[in-house]
Short mmCIF file of C-alpha atoms and ligand atoms in Angstrom, two decimals:
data_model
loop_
_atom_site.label_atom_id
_atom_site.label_comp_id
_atom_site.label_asym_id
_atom_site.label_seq_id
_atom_site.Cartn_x
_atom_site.Cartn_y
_atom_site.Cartn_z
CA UNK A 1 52.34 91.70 67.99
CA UNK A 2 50.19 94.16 66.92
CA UNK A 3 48.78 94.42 63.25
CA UNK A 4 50.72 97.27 62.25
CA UNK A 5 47.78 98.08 59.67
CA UNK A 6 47.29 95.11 57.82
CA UNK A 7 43.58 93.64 57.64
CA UNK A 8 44.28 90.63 58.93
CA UNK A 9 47.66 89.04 61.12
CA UNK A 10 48.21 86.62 58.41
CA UNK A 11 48.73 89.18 55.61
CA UNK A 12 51.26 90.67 57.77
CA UNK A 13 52.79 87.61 58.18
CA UNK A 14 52.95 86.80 54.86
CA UNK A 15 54.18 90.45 54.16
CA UNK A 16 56.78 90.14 56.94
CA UNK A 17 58.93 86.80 54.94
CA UNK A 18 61.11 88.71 53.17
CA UNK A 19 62.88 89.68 56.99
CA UNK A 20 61.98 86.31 58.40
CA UNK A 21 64.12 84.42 56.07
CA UNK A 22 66.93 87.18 56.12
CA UNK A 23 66.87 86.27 59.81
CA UNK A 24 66.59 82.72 59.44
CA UNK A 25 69.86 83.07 57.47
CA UNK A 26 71.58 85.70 59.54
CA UNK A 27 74.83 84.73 60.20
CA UNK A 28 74.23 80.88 58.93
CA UNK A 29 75.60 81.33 55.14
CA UNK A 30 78.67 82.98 53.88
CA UNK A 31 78.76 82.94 50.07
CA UNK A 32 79.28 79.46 49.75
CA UNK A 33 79.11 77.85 53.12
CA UNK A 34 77.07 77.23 55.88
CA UNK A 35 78.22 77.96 59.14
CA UNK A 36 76.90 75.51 62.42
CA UNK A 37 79.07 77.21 64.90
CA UNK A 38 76.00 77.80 67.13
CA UNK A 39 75.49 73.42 67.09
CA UNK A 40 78.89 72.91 68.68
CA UNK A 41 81.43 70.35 67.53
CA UNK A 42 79.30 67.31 68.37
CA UNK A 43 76.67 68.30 66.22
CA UNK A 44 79.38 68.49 63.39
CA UNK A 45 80.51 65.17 64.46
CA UNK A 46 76.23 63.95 63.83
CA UNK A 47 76.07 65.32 60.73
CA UNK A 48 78.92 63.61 59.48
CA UNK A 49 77.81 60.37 60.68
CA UNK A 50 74.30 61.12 59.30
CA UNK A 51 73.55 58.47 56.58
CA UNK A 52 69.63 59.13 56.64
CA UNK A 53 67.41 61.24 57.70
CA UNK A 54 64.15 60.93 59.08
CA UNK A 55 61.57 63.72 59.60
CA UNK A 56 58.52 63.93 61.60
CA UNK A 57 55.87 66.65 61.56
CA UNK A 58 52.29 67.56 61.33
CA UNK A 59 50.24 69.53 59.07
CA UNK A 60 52.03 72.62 57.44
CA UNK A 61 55.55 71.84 59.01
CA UNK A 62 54.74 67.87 57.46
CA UNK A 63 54.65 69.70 54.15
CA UNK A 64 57.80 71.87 54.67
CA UNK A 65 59.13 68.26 55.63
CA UNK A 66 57.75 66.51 52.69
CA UNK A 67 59.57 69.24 49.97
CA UNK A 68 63.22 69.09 51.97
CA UNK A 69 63.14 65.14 51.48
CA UNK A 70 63.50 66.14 47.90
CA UNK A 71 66.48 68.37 48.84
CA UNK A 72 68.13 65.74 50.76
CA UNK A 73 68.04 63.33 48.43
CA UNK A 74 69.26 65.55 45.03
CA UNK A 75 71.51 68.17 47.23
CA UNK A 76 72.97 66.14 49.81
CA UNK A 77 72.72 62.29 48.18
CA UNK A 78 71.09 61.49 52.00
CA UNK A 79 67.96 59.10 52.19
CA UNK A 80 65.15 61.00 54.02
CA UNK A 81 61.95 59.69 54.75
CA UNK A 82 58.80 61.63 56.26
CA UNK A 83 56.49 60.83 58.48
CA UNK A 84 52.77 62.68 59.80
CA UNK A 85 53.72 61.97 63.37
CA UNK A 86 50.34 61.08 64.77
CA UNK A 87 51.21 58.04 62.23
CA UNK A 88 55.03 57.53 63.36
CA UNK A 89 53.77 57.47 67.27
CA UNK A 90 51.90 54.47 67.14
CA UNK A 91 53.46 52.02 64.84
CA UNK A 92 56.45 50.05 64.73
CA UNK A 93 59.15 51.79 62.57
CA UNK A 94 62.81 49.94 61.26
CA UNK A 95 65.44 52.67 62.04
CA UNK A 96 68.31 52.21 59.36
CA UNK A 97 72.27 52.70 60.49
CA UNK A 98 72.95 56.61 61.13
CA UNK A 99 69.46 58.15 61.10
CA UNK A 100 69.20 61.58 62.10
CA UNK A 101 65.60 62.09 63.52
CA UNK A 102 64.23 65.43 63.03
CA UNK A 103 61.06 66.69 64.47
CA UNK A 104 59.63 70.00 62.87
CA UNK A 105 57.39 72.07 64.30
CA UNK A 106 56.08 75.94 64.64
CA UNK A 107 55.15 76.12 68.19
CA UNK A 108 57.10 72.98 69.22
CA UNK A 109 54.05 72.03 71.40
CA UNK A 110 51.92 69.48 69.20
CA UNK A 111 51.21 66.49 71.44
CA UNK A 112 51.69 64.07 68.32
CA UNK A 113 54.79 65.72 67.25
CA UNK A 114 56.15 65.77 70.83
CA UNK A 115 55.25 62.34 71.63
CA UNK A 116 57.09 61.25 68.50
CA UNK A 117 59.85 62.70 69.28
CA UNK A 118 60.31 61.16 73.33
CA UNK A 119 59.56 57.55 71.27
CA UNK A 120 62.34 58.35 69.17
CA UNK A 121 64.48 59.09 72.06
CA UNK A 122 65.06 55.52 72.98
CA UNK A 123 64.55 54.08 69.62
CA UNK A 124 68.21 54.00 68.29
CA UNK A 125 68.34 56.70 66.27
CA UNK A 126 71.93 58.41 65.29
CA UNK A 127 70.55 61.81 67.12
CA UNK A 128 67.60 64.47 67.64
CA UNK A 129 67.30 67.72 65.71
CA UNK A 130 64.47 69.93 66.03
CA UNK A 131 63.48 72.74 63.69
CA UNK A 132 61.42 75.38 65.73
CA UNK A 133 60.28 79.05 65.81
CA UNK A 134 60.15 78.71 69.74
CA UNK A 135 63.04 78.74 71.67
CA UNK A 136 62.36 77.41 75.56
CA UNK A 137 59.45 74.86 73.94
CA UNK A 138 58.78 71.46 74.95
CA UNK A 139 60.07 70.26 71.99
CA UNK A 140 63.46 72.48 72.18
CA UNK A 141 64.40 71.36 75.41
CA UNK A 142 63.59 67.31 74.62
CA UNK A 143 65.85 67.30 71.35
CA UNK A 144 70.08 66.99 71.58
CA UNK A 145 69.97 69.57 68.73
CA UNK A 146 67.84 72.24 67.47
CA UNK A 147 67.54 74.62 64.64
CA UNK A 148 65.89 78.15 65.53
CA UNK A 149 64.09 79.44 62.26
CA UNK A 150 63.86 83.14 64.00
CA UNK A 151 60.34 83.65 61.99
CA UNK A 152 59.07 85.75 64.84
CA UNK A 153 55.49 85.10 66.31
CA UNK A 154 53.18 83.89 64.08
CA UNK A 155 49.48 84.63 65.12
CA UNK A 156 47.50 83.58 62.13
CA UNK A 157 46.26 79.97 62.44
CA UNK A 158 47.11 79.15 58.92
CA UNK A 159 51.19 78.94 59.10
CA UNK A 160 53.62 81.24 56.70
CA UNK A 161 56.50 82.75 57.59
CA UNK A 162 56.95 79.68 59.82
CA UNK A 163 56.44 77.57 56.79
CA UNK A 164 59.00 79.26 54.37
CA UNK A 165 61.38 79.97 57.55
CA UNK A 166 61.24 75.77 57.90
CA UNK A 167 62.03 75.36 54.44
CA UNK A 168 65.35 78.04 54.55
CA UNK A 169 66.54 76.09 57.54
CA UNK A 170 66.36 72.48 55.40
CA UNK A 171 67.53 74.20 52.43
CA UNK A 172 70.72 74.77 54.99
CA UNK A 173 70.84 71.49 56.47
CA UNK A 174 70.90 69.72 52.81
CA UNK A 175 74.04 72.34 51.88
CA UNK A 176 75.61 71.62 55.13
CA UNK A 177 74.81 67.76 55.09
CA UNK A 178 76.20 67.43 51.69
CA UNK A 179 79.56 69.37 52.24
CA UNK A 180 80.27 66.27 55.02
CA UNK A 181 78.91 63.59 52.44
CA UNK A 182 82.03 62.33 50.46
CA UNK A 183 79.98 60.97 48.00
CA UNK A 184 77.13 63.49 47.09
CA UNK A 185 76.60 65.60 43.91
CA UNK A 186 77.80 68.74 43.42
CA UNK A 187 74.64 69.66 42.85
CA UNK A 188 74.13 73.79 41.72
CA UNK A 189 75.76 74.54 44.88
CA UNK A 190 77.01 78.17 43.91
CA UNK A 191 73.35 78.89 42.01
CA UNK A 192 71.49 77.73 45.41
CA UNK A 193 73.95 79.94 47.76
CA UNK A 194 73.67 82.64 45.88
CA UNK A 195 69.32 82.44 45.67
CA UNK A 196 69.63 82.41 49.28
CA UNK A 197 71.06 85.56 49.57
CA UNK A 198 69.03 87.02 47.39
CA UNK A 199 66.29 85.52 49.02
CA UNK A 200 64.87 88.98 50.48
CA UNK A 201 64.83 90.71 47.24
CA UNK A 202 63.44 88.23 45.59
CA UNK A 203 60.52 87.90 47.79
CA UNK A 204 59.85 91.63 47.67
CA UNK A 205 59.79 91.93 44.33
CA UNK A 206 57.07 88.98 44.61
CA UNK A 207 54.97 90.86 46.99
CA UNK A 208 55.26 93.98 45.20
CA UNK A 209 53.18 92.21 42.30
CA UNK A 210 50.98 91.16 44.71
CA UNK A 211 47.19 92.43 43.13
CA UNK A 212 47.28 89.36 40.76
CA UNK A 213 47.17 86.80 43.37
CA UNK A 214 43.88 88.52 43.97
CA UNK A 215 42.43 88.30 40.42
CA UNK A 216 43.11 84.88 40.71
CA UNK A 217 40.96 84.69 43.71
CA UNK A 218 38.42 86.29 42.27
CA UNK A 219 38.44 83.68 39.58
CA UNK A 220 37.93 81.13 42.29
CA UNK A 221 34.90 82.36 43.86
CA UNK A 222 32.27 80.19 42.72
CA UNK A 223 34.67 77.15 42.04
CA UNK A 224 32.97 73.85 43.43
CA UNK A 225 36.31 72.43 44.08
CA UNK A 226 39.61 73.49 43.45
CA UNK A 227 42.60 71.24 42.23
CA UNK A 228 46.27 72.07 42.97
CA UNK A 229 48.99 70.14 40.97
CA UNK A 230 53.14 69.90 40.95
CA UNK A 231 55.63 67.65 40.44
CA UNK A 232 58.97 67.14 43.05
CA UNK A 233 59.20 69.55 45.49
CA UNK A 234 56.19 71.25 43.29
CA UNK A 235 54.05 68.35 45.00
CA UNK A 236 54.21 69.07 48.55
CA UNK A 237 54.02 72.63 47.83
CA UNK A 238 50.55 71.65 45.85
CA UNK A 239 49.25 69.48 49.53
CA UNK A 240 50.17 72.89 51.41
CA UNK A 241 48.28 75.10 49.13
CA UNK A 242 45.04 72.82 49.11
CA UNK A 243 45.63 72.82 52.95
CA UNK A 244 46.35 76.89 52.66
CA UNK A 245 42.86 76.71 50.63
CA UNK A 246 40.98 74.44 52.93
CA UNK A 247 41.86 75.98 56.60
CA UNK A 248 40.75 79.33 55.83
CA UNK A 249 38.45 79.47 52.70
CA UNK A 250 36.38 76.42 53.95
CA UNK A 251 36.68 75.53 50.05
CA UNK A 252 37.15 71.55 49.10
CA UNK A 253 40.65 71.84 47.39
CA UNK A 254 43.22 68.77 46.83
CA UNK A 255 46.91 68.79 46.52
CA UNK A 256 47.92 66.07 44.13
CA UNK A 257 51.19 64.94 42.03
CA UNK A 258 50.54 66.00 38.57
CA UNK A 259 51.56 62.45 36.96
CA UNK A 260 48.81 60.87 39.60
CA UNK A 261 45.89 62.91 37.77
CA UNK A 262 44.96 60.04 35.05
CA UNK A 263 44.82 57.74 37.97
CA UNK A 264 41.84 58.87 39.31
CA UNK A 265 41.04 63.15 39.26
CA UNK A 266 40.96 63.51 35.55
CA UNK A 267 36.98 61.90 36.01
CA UNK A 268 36.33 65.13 38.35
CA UNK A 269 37.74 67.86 35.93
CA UNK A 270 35.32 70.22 34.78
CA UNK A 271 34.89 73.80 33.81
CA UNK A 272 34.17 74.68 37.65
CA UNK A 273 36.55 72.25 39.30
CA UNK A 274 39.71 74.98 38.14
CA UNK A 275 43.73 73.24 38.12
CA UNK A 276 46.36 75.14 39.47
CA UNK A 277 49.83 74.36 38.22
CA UNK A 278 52.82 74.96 40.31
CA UNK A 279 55.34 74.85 37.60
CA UNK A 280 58.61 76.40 37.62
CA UNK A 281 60.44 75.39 34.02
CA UNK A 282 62.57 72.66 35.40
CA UNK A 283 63.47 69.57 34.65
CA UNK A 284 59.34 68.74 35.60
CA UNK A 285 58.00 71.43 33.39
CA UNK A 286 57.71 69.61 29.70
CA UNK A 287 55.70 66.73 31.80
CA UNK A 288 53.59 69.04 33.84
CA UNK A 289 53.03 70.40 30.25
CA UNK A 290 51.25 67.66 28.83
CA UNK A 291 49.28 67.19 32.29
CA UNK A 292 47.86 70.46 31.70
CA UNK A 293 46.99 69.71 28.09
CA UNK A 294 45.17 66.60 29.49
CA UNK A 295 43.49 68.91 31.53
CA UNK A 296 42.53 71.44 28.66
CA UNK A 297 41.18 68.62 26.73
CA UNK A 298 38.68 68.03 29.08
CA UNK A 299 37.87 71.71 29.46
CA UNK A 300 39.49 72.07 32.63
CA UNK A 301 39.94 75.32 33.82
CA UNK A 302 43.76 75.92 34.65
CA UNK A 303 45.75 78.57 36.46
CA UNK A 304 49.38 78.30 35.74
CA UNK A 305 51.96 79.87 37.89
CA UNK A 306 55.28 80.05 36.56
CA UNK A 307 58.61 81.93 35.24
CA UNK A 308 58.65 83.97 31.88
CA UNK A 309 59.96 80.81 29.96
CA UNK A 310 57.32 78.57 31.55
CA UNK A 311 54.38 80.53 31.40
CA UNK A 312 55.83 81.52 27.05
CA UNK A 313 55.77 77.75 26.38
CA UNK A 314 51.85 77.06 28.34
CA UNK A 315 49.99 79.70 27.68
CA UNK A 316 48.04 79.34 25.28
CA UNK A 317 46.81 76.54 27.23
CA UNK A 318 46.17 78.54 30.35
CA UNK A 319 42.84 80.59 31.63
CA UNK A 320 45.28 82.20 33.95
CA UNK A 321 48.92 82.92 34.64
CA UNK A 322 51.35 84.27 37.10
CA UNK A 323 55.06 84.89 36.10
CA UNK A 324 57.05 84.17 38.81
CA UNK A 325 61.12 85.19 38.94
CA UNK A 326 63.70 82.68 37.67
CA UNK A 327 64.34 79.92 40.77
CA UNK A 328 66.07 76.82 41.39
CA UNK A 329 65.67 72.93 42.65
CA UNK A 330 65.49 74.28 45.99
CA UNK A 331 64.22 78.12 46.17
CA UNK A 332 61.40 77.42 43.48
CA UNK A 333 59.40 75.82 47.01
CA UNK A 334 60.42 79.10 48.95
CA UNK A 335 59.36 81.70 46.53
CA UNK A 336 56.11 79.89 45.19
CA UNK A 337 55.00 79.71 49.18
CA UNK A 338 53.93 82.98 48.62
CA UNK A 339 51.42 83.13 45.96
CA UNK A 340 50.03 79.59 47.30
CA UNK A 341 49.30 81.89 50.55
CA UNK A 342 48.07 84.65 48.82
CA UNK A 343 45.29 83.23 46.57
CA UNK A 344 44.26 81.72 49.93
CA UNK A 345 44.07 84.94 51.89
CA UNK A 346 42.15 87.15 49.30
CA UNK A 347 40.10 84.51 48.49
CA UNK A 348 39.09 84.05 52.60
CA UNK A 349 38.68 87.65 52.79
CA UNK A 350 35.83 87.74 49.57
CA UNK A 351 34.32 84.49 51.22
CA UNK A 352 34.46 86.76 54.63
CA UNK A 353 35.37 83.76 56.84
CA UNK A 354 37.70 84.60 59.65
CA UNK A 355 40.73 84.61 58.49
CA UNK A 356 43.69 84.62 61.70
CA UNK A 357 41.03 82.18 63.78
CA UNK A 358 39.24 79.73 60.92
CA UNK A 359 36.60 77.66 62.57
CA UNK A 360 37.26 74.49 64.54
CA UNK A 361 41.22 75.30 64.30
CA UNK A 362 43.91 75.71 66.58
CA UNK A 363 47.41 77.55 66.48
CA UNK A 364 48.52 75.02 68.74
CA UNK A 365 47.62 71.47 69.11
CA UNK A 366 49.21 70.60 72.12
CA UNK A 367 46.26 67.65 72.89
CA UNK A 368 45.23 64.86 70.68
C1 LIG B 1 47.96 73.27 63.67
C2 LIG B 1 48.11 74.60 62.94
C3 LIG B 1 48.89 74.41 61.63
C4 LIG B 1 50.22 73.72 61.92
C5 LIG B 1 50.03 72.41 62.69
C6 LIG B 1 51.36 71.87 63.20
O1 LIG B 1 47.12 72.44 62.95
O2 LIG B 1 46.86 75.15 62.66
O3 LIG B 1 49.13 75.67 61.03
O4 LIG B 1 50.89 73.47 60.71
O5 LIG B 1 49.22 72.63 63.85
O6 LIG B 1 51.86 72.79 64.10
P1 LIG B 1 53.36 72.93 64.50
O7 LIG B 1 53.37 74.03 65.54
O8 LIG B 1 53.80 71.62 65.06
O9 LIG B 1 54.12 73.31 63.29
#
């Protein structure tokens, strides 16, 4: 737990996701299967009863929730809903036939999270799963099943490796979901397995890259406000790096769907309110396209982060671009965690807030 020379815990953390997520999937995927022998039979009996899923969470682990809906739905052909679970506590909630409910959490300790949870106990649901980084939490021990992501402590306030560990373990809950679903897609399933296993390279070769995430900070600087914008699993990915943005950079920064901009933000664009596009060239891409045009039109200022083919096609529309490696439906929200985190960490460290322990924030929210 030490900081093994980095500046700052988080950097280290965010440094250290290329072995999280190779020991989130440790023994968990063979080349193309997923293996649930640590669940027991019963839990293979759940999931193949499981005709929706419903996930609860709060804050970063709402947005890891938020981008495997997307997964669910397109990988597995499952109906997932998702739920901020200081909202799911206190209302009244229709359960549909063969819901799995599944709490997510870092620290499995956050009192809204946990109380959601112990209501869904007794609600009806099909079962309880529980995707954690803490074994022996209060959250572990009140579920029927749980899902380790093996991140290792996390000490920075502002969640990472926790974050992209979450997002592995959906990614192999849609595969494994799906292979019991007689009527899903066969959705890309060799393309995904095989990003997963190359997960660890991939992410290195990221990191390796890393000094332009910190021009683009530098860009940022005297921004008034900072937009980020995606579309699918792009869009949750865009609330987590406004909340990246806003935790530890004290910056006012929104996450919105790029096809919700003329409904409102286009009035705020202007040359130091900057746009940054998550936008891996996907199915998404020629519509995020013409957002950013819309954008540029209005002299927006936009940073584009993308693959070669992407960034080719946009450019000349861009102030700013990354080139990101080639991804897929469900890596492209792994591997563009990282330079979400990164713009947010140099640009805390130029501001010279406090990085690991932001003001009025908690690792843990275990009250409400
Ligand atoms: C706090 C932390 C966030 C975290 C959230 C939920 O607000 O600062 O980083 O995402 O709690 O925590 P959990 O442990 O349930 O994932």
């Amino acid at each position: 737990t030490d900081k093994q020379g980095y500046r700052h815990y988080m950097m280290k953390e965010i440094f250290f996701q290329p072995d999280a997520i190779s020991k989130t999937l440790k023994g968990r995927i063979t080349k193309d299967q997923v293996i649930t022998k640590e669940f027991g039979e019963s839990a293979d009996l759940i999931f193949s009863k499981t005709e929706c899923i419903k996930i609860v969470a709060c804050g970063t682990s709402y947005h890891a929730g938020l981008i495997a809906a997307y997964w669910m739905e397109k990988v597995a052909n499952i109906h997932c809903q998702v739920e901020i679970a200081s909202e799911y506590r206190y209302r009244k909630s229709v359960i549909l036939d063969n819901t799995l409910f599944v709490a997510v959490s870092q620290s499995g300790e956050t009192a809204d999270t946990l109380a959601a949870l112990r209501t869904a106990k007794d609600a009806g649901y099909l079962s309880t799963l529980v995707i954690c980084n803490v074994d022996e939490s209060s959250l572990t021990r009140d579920s029927a099943l749980c899902f380790l992501t093996h991140a290792g402590t996390e000490i920075g306030v502002a969640s990472t490796k926790a974050f992209t560990s979450q997002l592995a373990v959906f990614a192999l809950l849609a595969l494994h979901i799906k292979k019991n679903n007689m009527q899903n897609i066969d959705y890309a399933k060799d393309t995904i397995f095989q990003s997963l296993f190359e997960m660890q390279q991939t992410m290195r070769r990221i990191l390796k890259n890393s000094k332009k995430f910190e021009e683009v900070a530098h860009s940022l600087r005297d921004a008034k406000s900072i937009f980020y914008i995606g579309r699918g699993p792009m869009y949750p990915l865009a609330l987590e790096g406004a909340l990246k943005l806003k935790e530890i950079t004290y910056k006012h920064c929104e996450g919105y769907a790029a096809g919700e901009l003329k409904h409102g933000p286009l009035a705020l664009i202007e040359d130091d309110i900057p746009v940054i596009a998550l936008a891996p060239y996907d199915e998404n891409f020629l519509k995020i396209l013409s957002n950013i045009q819309e954008i540029k039109a209005r002299n927006g200022k936009i940073i584009l982060i993308s693959d070669s083919k992407g960034v080719d096609k946009a450019k000349k529309y861009c102030d700013q671009t990354i080139v990101l490696p080639n991804t897929n439906f469900v890596t492209s929200a792994i591997l563009y965690s990282l330079p979400v985190q990164l713009i947010a960490y140099h640009l805390a460290v130029l501001l010279g807030t406090d990085v690991d322990q932001p003001r009025n924030l908690a690792k843990s929210v275990t009250v409400e």
